[in-house]
Coordinates of C-alpha atoms in Angstrom, one line a residue:
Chain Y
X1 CA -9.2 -22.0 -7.1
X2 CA -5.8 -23.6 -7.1
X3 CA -4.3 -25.0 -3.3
X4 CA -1.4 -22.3 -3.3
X5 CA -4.0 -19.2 -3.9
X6 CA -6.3 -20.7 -0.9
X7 CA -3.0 -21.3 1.3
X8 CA -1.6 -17.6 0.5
X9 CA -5.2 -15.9 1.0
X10 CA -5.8 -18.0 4.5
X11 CA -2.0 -16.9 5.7
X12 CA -2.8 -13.0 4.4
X13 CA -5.6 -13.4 6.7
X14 CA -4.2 -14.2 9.5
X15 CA -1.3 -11.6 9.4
X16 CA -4.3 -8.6 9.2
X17 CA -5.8 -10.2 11.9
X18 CA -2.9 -11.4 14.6
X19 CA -5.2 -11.4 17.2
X20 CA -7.2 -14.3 16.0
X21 CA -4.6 -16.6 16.9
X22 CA -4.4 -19.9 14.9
X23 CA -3.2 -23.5 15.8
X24 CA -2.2 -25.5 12.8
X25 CA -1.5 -29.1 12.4
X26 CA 1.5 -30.9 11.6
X27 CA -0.3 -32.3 8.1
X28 CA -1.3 -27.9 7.4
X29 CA 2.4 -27.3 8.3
X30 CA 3.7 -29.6 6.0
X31 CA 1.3 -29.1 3.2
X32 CA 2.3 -25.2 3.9
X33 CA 6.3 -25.8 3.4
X34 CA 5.5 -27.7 0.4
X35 CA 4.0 -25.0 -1.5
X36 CA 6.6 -22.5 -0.3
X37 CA 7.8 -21.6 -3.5
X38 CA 4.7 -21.0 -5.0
X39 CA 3.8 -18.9 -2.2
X40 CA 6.9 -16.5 -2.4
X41 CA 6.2 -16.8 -6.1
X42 CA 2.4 -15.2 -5.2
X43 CA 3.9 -12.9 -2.5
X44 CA 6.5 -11.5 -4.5
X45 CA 4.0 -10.4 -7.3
X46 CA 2.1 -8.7 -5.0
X47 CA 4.9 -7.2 -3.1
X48 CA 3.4 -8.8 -0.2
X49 CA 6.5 -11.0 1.3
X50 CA 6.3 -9.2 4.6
X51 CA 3.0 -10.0 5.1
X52 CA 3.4 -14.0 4.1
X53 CA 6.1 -13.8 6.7
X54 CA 4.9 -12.5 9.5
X55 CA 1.8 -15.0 8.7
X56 CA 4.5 -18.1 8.6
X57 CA 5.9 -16.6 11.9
X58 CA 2.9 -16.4 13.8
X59 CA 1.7 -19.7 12.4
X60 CA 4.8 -21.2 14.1
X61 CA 6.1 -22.5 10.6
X62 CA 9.7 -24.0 10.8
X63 CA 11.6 -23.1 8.2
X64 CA 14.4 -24.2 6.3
X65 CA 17.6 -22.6 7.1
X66 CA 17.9 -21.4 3.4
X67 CA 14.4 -20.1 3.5
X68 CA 14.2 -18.0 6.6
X69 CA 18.1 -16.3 5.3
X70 CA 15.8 -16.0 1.8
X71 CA 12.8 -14.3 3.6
X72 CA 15.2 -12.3 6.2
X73 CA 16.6 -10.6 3.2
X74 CA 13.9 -9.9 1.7
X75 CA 11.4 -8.8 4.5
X76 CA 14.7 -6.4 5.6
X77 CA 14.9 -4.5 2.1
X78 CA 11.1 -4.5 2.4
X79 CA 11.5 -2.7 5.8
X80 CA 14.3 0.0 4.6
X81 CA 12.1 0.7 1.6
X82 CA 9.3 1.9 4.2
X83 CA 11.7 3.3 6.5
X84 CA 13.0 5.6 3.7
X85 CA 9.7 6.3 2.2
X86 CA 8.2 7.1 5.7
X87 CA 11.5 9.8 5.9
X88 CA 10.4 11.2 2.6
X89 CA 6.7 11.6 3.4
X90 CA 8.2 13.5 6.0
X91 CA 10.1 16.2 4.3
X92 CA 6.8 16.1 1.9
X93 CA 4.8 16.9 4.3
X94 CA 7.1 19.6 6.0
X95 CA 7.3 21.0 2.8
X96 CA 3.5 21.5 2.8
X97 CA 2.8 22.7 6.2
X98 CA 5.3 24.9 6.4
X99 CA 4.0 26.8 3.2
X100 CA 0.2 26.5 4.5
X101 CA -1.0 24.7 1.5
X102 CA -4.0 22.4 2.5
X103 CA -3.2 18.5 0.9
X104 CA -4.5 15.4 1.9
X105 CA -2.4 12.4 1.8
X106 CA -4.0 9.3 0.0
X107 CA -3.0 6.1 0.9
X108 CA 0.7 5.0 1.2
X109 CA 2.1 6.3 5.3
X110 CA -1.7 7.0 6.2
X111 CA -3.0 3.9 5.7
X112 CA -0.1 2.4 8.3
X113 CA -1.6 2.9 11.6
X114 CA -4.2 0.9 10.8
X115 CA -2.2 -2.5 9.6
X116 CA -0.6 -4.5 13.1
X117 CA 3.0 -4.5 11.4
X118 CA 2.9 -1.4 9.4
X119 CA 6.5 -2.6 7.9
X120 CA 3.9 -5.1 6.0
X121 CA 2.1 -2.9 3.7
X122 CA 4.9 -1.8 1.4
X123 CA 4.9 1.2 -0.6
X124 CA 7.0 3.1 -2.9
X125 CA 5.8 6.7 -3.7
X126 CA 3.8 9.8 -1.8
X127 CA 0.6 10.7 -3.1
X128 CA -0.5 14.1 -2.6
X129 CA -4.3 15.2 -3.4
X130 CA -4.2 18.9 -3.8
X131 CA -7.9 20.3 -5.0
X132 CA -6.8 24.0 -5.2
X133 CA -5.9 24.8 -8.5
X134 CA -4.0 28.0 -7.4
X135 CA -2.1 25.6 -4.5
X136 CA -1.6 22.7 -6.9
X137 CA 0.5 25.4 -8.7
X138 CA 2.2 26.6 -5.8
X139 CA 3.4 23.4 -4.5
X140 CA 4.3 22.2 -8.0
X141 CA 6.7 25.5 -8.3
X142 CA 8.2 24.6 -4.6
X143 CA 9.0 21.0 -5.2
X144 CA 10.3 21.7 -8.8
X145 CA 12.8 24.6 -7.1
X146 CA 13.6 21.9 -4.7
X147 CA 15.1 20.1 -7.9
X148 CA 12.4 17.8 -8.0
X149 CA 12.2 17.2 -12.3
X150 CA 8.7 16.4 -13.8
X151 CA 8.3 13.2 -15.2
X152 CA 6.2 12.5 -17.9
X153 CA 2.6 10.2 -17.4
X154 CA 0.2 8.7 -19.6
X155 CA -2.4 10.3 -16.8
X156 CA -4.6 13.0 -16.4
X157 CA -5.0 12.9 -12.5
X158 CA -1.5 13.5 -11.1
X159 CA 1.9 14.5 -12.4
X160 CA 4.9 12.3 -11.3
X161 CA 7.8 14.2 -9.8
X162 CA 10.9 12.5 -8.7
X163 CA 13.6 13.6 -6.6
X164 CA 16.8 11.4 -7.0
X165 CA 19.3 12.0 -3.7
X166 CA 22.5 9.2 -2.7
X167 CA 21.4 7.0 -6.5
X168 CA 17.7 6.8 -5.2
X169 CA 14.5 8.0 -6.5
X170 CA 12.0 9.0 -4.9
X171 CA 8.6 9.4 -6.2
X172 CA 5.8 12.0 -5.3
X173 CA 2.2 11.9 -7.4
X174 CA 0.8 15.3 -6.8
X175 CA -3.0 14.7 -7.3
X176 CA -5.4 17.0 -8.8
X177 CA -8.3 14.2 -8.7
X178 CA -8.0 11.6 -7.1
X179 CA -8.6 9.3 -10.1
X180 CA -7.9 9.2 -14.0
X181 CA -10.3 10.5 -16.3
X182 CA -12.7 7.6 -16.7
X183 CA -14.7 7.0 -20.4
X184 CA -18.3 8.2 -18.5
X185 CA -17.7 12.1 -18.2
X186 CA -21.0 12.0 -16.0
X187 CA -18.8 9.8 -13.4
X188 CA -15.9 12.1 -13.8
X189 CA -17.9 15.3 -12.8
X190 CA -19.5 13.7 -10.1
X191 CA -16.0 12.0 -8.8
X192 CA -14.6 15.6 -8.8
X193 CA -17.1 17.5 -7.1
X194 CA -17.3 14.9 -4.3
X195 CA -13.5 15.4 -3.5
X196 CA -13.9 19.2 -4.3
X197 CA -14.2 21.0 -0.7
X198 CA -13.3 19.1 1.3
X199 CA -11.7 19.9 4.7
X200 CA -8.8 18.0 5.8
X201 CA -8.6 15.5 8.7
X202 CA -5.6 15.4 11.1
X203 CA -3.9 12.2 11.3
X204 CA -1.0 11.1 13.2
X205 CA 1.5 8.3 12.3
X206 CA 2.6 7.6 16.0
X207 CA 6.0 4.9 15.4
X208 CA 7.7 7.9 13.6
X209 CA 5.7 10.9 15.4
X210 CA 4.3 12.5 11.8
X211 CA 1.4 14.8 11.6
X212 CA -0.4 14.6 8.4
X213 CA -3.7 15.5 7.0
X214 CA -5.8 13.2 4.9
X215 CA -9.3 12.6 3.7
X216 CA -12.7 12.6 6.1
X217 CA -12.9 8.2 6.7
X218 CA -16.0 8.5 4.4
X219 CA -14.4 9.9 1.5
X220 CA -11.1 8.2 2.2
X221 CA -13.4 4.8 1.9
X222 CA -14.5 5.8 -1.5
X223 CA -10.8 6.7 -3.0
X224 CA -10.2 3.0 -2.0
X225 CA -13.0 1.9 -3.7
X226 CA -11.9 4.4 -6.5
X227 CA -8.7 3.2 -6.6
X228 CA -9.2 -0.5 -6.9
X229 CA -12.0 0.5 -9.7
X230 CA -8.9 2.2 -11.4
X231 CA -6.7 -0.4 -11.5
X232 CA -9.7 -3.0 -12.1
X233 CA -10.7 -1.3 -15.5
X234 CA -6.6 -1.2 -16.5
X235 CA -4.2 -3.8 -15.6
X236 CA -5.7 -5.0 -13.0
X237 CA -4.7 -4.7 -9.3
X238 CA -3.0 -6.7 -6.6
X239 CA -4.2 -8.3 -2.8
X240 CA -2.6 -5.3 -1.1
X241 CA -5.7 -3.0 -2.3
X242 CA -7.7 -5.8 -1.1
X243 CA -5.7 -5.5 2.7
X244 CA -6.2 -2.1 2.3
X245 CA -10.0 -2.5 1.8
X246 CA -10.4 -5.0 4.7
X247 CA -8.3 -2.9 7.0
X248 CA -9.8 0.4 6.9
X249 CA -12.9 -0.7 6.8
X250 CA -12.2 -3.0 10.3
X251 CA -11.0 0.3 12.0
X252 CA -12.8 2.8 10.7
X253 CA -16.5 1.7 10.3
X254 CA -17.8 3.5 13.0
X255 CA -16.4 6.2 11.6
X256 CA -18.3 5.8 8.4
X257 CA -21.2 8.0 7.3
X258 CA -22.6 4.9 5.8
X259 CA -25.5 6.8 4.5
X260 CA -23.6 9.1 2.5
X261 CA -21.5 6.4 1.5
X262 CA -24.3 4.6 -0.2
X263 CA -25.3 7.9 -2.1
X264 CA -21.9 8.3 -3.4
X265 CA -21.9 4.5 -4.5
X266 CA -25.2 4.9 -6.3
X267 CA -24.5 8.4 -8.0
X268 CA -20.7 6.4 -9.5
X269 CA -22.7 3.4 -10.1
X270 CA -20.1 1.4 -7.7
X271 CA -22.7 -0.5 -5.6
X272 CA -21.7 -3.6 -7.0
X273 CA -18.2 -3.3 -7.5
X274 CA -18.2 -2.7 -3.7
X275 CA -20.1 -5.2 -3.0
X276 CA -17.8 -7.7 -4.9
X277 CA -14.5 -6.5 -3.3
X278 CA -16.4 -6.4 0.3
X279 CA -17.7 -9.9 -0.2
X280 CA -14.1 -11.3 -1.5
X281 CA -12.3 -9.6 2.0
X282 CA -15.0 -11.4 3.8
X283 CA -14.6 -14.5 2.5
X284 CA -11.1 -14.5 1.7
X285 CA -9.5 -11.9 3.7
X286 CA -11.5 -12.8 7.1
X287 CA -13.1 -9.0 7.2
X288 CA -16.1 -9.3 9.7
X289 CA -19.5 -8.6 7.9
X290 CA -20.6 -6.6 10.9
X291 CA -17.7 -3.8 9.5
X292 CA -19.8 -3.4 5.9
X293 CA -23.7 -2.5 6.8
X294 CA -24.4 -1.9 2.8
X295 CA -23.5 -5.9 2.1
X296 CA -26.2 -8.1 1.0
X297 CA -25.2 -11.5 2.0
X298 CA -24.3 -14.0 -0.7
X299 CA -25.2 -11.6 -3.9
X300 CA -22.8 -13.1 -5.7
X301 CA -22.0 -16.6 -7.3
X302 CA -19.4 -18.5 -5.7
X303 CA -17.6 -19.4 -8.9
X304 CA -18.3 -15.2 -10.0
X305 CA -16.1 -14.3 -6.9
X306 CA -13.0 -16.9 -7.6
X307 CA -13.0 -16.0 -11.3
X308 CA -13.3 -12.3 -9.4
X309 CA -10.1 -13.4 -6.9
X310 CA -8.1 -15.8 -9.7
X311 CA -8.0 -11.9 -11.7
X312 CA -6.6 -10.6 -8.7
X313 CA -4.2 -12.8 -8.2
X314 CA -2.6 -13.6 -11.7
X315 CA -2.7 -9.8 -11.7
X316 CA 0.0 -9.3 -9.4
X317 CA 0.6 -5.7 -7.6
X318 CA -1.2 -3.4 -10.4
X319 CA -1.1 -5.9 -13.1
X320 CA 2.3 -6.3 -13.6
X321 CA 2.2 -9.5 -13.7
X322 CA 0.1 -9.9 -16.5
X323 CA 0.9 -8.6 -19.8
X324 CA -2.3 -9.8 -21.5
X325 CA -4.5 -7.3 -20.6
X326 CA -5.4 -3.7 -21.8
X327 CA -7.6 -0.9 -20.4
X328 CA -11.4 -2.1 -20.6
X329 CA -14.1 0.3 -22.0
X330 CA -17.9 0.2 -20.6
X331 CA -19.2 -0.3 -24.3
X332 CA -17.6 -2.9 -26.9
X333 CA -17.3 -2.0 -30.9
X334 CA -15.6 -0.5 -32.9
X335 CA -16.8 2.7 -31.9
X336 CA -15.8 2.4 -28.4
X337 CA -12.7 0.6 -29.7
X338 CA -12.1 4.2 -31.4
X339 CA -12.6 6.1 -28.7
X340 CA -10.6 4.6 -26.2
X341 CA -7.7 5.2 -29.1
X342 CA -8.8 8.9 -29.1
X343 CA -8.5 9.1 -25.0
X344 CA -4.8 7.1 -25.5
X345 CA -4.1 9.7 -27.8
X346 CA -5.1 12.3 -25.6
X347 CA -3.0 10.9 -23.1
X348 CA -0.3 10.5 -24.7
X349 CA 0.3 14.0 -26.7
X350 CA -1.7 16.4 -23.5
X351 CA -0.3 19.6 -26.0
X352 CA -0.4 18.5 -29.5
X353 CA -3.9 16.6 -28.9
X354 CA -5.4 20.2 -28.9
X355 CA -4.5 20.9 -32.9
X356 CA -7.5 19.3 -34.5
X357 CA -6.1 18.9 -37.7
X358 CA -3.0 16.7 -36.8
X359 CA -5.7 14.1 -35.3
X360 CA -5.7 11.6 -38.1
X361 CA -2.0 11.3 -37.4
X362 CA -1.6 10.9 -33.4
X363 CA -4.5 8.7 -34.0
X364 CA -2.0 6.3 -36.5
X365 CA 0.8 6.8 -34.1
X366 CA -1.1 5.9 -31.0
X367 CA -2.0 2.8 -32.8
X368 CA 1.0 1.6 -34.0
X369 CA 2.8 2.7 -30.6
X370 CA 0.2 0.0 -28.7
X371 CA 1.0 -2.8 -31.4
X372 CA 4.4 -2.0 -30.8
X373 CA 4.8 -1.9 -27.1
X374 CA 3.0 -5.5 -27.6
X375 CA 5.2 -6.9 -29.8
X376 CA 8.7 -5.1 -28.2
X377 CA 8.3 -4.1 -24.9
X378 CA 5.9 -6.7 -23.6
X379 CA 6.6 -9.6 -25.1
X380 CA 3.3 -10.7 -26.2
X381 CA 0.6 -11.6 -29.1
X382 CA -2.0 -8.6 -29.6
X383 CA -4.5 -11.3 -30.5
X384 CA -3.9 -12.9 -27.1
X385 CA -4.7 -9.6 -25.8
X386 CA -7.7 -9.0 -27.4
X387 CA -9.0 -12.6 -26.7
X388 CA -8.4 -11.9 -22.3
X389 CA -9.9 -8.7 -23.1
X390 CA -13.0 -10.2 -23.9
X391 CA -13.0 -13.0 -20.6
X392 CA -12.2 -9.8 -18.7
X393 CA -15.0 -7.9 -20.0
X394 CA -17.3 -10.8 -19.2
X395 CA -16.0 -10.2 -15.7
X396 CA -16.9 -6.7 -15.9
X397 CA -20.7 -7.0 -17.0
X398 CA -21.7 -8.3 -13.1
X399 CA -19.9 -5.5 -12.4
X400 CA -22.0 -2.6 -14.2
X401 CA -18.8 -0.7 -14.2
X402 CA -18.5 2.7 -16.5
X403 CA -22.2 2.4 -17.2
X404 CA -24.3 5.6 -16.5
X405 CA -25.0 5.9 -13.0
X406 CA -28.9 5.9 -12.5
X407 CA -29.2 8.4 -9.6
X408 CA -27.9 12.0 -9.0
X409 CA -25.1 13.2 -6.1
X410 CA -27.6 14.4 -3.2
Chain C
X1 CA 22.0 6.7 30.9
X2 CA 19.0 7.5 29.1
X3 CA 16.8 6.0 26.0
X4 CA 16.7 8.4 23.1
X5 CA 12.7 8.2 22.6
X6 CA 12.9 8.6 18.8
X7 CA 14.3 4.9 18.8
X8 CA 11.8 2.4 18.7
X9 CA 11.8 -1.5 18.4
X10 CA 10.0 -3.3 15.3
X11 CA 9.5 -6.7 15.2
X12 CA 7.9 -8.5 11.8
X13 CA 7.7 -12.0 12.3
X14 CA 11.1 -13.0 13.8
X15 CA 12.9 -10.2 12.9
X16 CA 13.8 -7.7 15.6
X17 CA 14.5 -4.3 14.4
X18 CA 15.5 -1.1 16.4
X19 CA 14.9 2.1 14.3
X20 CA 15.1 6.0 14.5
X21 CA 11.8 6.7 13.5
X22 CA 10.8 9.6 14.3
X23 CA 14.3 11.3 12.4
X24 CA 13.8 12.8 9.8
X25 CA 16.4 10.9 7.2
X26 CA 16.6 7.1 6.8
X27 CA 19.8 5.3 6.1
X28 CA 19.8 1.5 6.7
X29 CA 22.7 1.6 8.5
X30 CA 20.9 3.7 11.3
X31 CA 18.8 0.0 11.6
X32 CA 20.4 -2.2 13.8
X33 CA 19.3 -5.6 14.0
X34 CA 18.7 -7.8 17.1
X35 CA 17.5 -11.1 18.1
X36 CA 14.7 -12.1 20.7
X37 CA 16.9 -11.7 23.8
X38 CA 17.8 -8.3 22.4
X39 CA 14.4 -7.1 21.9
X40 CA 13.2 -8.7 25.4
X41 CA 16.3 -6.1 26.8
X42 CA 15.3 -3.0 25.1
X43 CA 11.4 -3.3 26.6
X44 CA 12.8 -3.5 29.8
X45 CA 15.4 -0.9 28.9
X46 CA 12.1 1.3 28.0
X47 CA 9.9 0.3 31.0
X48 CA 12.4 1.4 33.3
X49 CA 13.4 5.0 30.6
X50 CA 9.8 5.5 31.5
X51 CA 9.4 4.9 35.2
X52 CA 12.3 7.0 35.9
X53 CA 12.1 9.7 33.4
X54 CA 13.5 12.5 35.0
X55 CA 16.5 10.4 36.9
X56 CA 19.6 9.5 35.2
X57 CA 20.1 5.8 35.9
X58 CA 23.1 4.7 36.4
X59 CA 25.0 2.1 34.4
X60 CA 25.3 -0.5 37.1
X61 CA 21.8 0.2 38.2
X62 CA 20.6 -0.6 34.7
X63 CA 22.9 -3.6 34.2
X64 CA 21.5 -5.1 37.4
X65 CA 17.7 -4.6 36.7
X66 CA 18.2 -6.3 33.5
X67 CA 20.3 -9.0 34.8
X68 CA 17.2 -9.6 37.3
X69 CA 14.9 -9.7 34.1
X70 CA 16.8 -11.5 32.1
X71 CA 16.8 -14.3 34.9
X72 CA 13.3 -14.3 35.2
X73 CA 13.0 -15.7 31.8
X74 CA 15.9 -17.7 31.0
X75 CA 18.2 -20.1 32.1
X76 CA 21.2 -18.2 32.5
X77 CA 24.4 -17.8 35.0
X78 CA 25.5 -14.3 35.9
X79 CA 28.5 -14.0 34.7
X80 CA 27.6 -15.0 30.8
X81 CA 24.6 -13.5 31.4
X82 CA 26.2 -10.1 32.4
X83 CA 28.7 -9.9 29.6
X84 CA 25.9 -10.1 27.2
X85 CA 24.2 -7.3 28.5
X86 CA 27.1 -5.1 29.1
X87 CA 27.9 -5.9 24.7
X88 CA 24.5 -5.2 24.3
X89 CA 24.0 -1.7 25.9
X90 CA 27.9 -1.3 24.4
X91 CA 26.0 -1.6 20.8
X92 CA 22.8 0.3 21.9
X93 CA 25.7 3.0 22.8
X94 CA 28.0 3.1 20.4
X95 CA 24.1 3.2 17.6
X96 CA 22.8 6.1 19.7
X97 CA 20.1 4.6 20.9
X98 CA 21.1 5.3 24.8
X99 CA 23.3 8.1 26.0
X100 CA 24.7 9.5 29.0
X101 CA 23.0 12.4 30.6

């Protein structure tokens, strides 16, 4: 693990947890302005300079003139981006009470009373879980008369609408599922049914006075998890959905139907994925065991959980930052190869897909688009690719991720 | 005077911050950005809002509890410190964030 990632994980951890107050010496000080720009470097890919910020504040960290104007400037745009977003969610929101449609809001402006500087965990769009078919529908056709304009997504869990207003756009994911379809249709079902149902829980975001309703904390525990697992299996993901992770679980455990959470762990075949990303926020992120019952202590190797955390943090926020990597599959060969071509295509052509016949052809396509995108709009060697596909995939195997699940949903 | 309760103070590391919140559009000009004395002011600006909430406090009043504070805390003569607290609440004002009843 290099110095800079062990500096930026220890200073992350001590902006979620203020209260913990930390005296550093003049040698930490020093060694901490000497890395700066590696640190901002981190941040920035993670779209986590607010955090690193408030961190340097609280550990009484002089900085240079030129710096702290640096920082200013950014942690202020940071701040008018939530500001902004927390207006939109808003008018969302109003949108949706007003026309008695029942929504949960995932992540983004719900998970803010729970971080001690909300301003720190930045976000950019307003997802919106809607399990009703018939309401999906209905809200789709109110936000589209708004003059919201459907924008089209490689996806098959949520359709991107943006509203542009003074030369800013705004970004709303209207979920049907909470997650893309993944390569194990058994986990799919499940994964739906589990979010199928489910009543609401009011929520209130006191700084800017919203009501809002979201998922039950169990449930809302297990989109994390989903979420990161997402990401994971893609382009990766960045330390904010590890905050997120440490966070909620620090305030809500007692709120957590632990026993049902292990059930819904075992029937996605998650149990070790969560017990990697718990593990990683205790160790690196400072979250207190007592907050995670299901843990086993120490089930992982050391050297497993930094490979685990170097991912991470070369990823950057949602894997951005690395252009080396493609979507992983739970199998490897050419079969699987194929079919995770066929899902692409699927993807990628949701109406012409359902003619059989021009198959062969979006299949070609498909292909050549990804070889092109490499070469074009990435930047990068397709072999390269393929050869960090395969350390990833190593990475995965601990994981047991996409493999069938061995028990049922209770 | 009187504080307008949808205006709250936001402080991320150094940076003092006093936002409309609870409105319900953003504009980064309706951010106006203060330093630690600043932020010190507006708490005590709120304590008293909220100790007196039904009685409309009168400038003067409000300049001389803060004056009091302000002395508490640092090392300050009247007279500067009074002019910065009258170009304060002029800015507070003049943003919204206080009116007259």
């Amino acid at each position: 693990m290099k110095t800079q990632d062990r500096i930026f994980y220890n200073l992350i951890k001590t902006a979620l947890h203020p209260s913990n107050k930390i005296t550093l010496s003049d040698e930490k000080k020093e060694q901490i302005l000497s890395m700066l720009p590696e640190l901002i470097y981190i941040a920035d890919t993670h779209n986590a300079t607010p955090l690193l910020y408030d961190a340097l504040c609280s550990c009484n960290i002089a900085l240079p003139q030129t710096m702290q104007q640096f920082f200013h400037k950014r942690v202020l745009a940071g701040c008018y981006q939530s500001y902004d977003m927390i207006a939109f969610t808003r008018r969302i929101l109003q949108v949706l009470s007003d026309n008695d449609i029942v929504y949960f809001l995932l992540k983004g402006l719900s998970l803010l009373p729970d971080y001690p500087v909300f301003e720190c965990r930045t976000f950019s769009d307003v997802d919106i879980l809607i399990t009703d078919s018939k309401e999906y529908t209905h809200a789709r056709k109110l936000f589209l008369t708004m003059g919201f304009l459907s924008k089209e997504d490689l996806v098959d869990h949520h359709e991107e609408l943006i509203f542009i207003e003074n030369n800013v756009t705004y970004t709303l994911e209207l979920h049907s599922k909470v997650i893309n379809s993944q390569d194990n249709k058994q986990i799919n079902k499940r994964t739906i049914s589990i979010f199928q149902g489910l009543t609401p829980v009011k929520a209130h975001f006191a700084p800017a006075d919203i009501y809002y309703q979201t998922l039950p904390p169990t449930e809302t525990l297990l989109y994390l998890l989903l979420h990161m697992m997402q990401h994971f299996v893609s382009l990766g993901f960045g330390v904010k959905l590890l905050c997120d992770w440490t966070i909620y679980l620090e305030k809500h455990a007692t709120e957590i139907d632990f026993t049902k959470f292990e059930n819904y762990l075992d029937a996605l075949g998650l149990f070790p994925f969560y017990q990697a990303m718990t593990e990683l926020c205790v160790r690196y992120l400072g979250l207190s065991k007592k907050n995670c019952p299901l843990s086993a202590a120490n089930t992982l190797p050391d050297a497993y959980l930094k490979d685990l955390l170097n991912d991470i943090t070369r990823a950057g926020e949602f894997g951005h930052k690395n252009q080396n990597k493609i979507m992983i599959t739970a199998k490897s060969g050419p079969l699987s190869s194929f079919l995770e071509v066929h899902r692409q295509m699927k993807n990628r052509f949701p109406t012409l897909y359902k003619t059989i016949i021009l198959w062969p052809f979006l299949w070609t396509v498909t292909i050549l688009g990804f070889f092109w995108n490499n070469r074009f709009l990435r930047n990068v060697n397709t072999k390269k690719i393929l050869t960090n596909t395969r350390k990833r995939k190593r990475l995965f195997k601990k994981l047991h991720l996409l493999k069938k699940p061995k028990r049922r949903l209770p | 005077m009187k504080v307008d309760t949808s205006f709250s103070l936001r402080t991320i590391g150094d940076i003092h911050l006093i936002v409309p919140l609870s409105k319900d559009s953003f504009s980064p000009k309706n951010v106006l950005t203060i330093n630690e004395t600043g932020a010190f002011l507006w708490k005590r600006l709120c304590e008293l809002n909220n100790k007196h909430p039904r009685e409309d406090i009168t400038l003067e009043r409000i300049k001389k509890e803060l004056l009091a504070s302000l002395q508490t805390i640092y090392e300050v003569d009247d007279k500067t410190a009074l002019a910065d607290i009258t170009s304060f609440l002029k800015k507070l004002f003049d943003f919204g964030a206080i009116y007259k009843e």
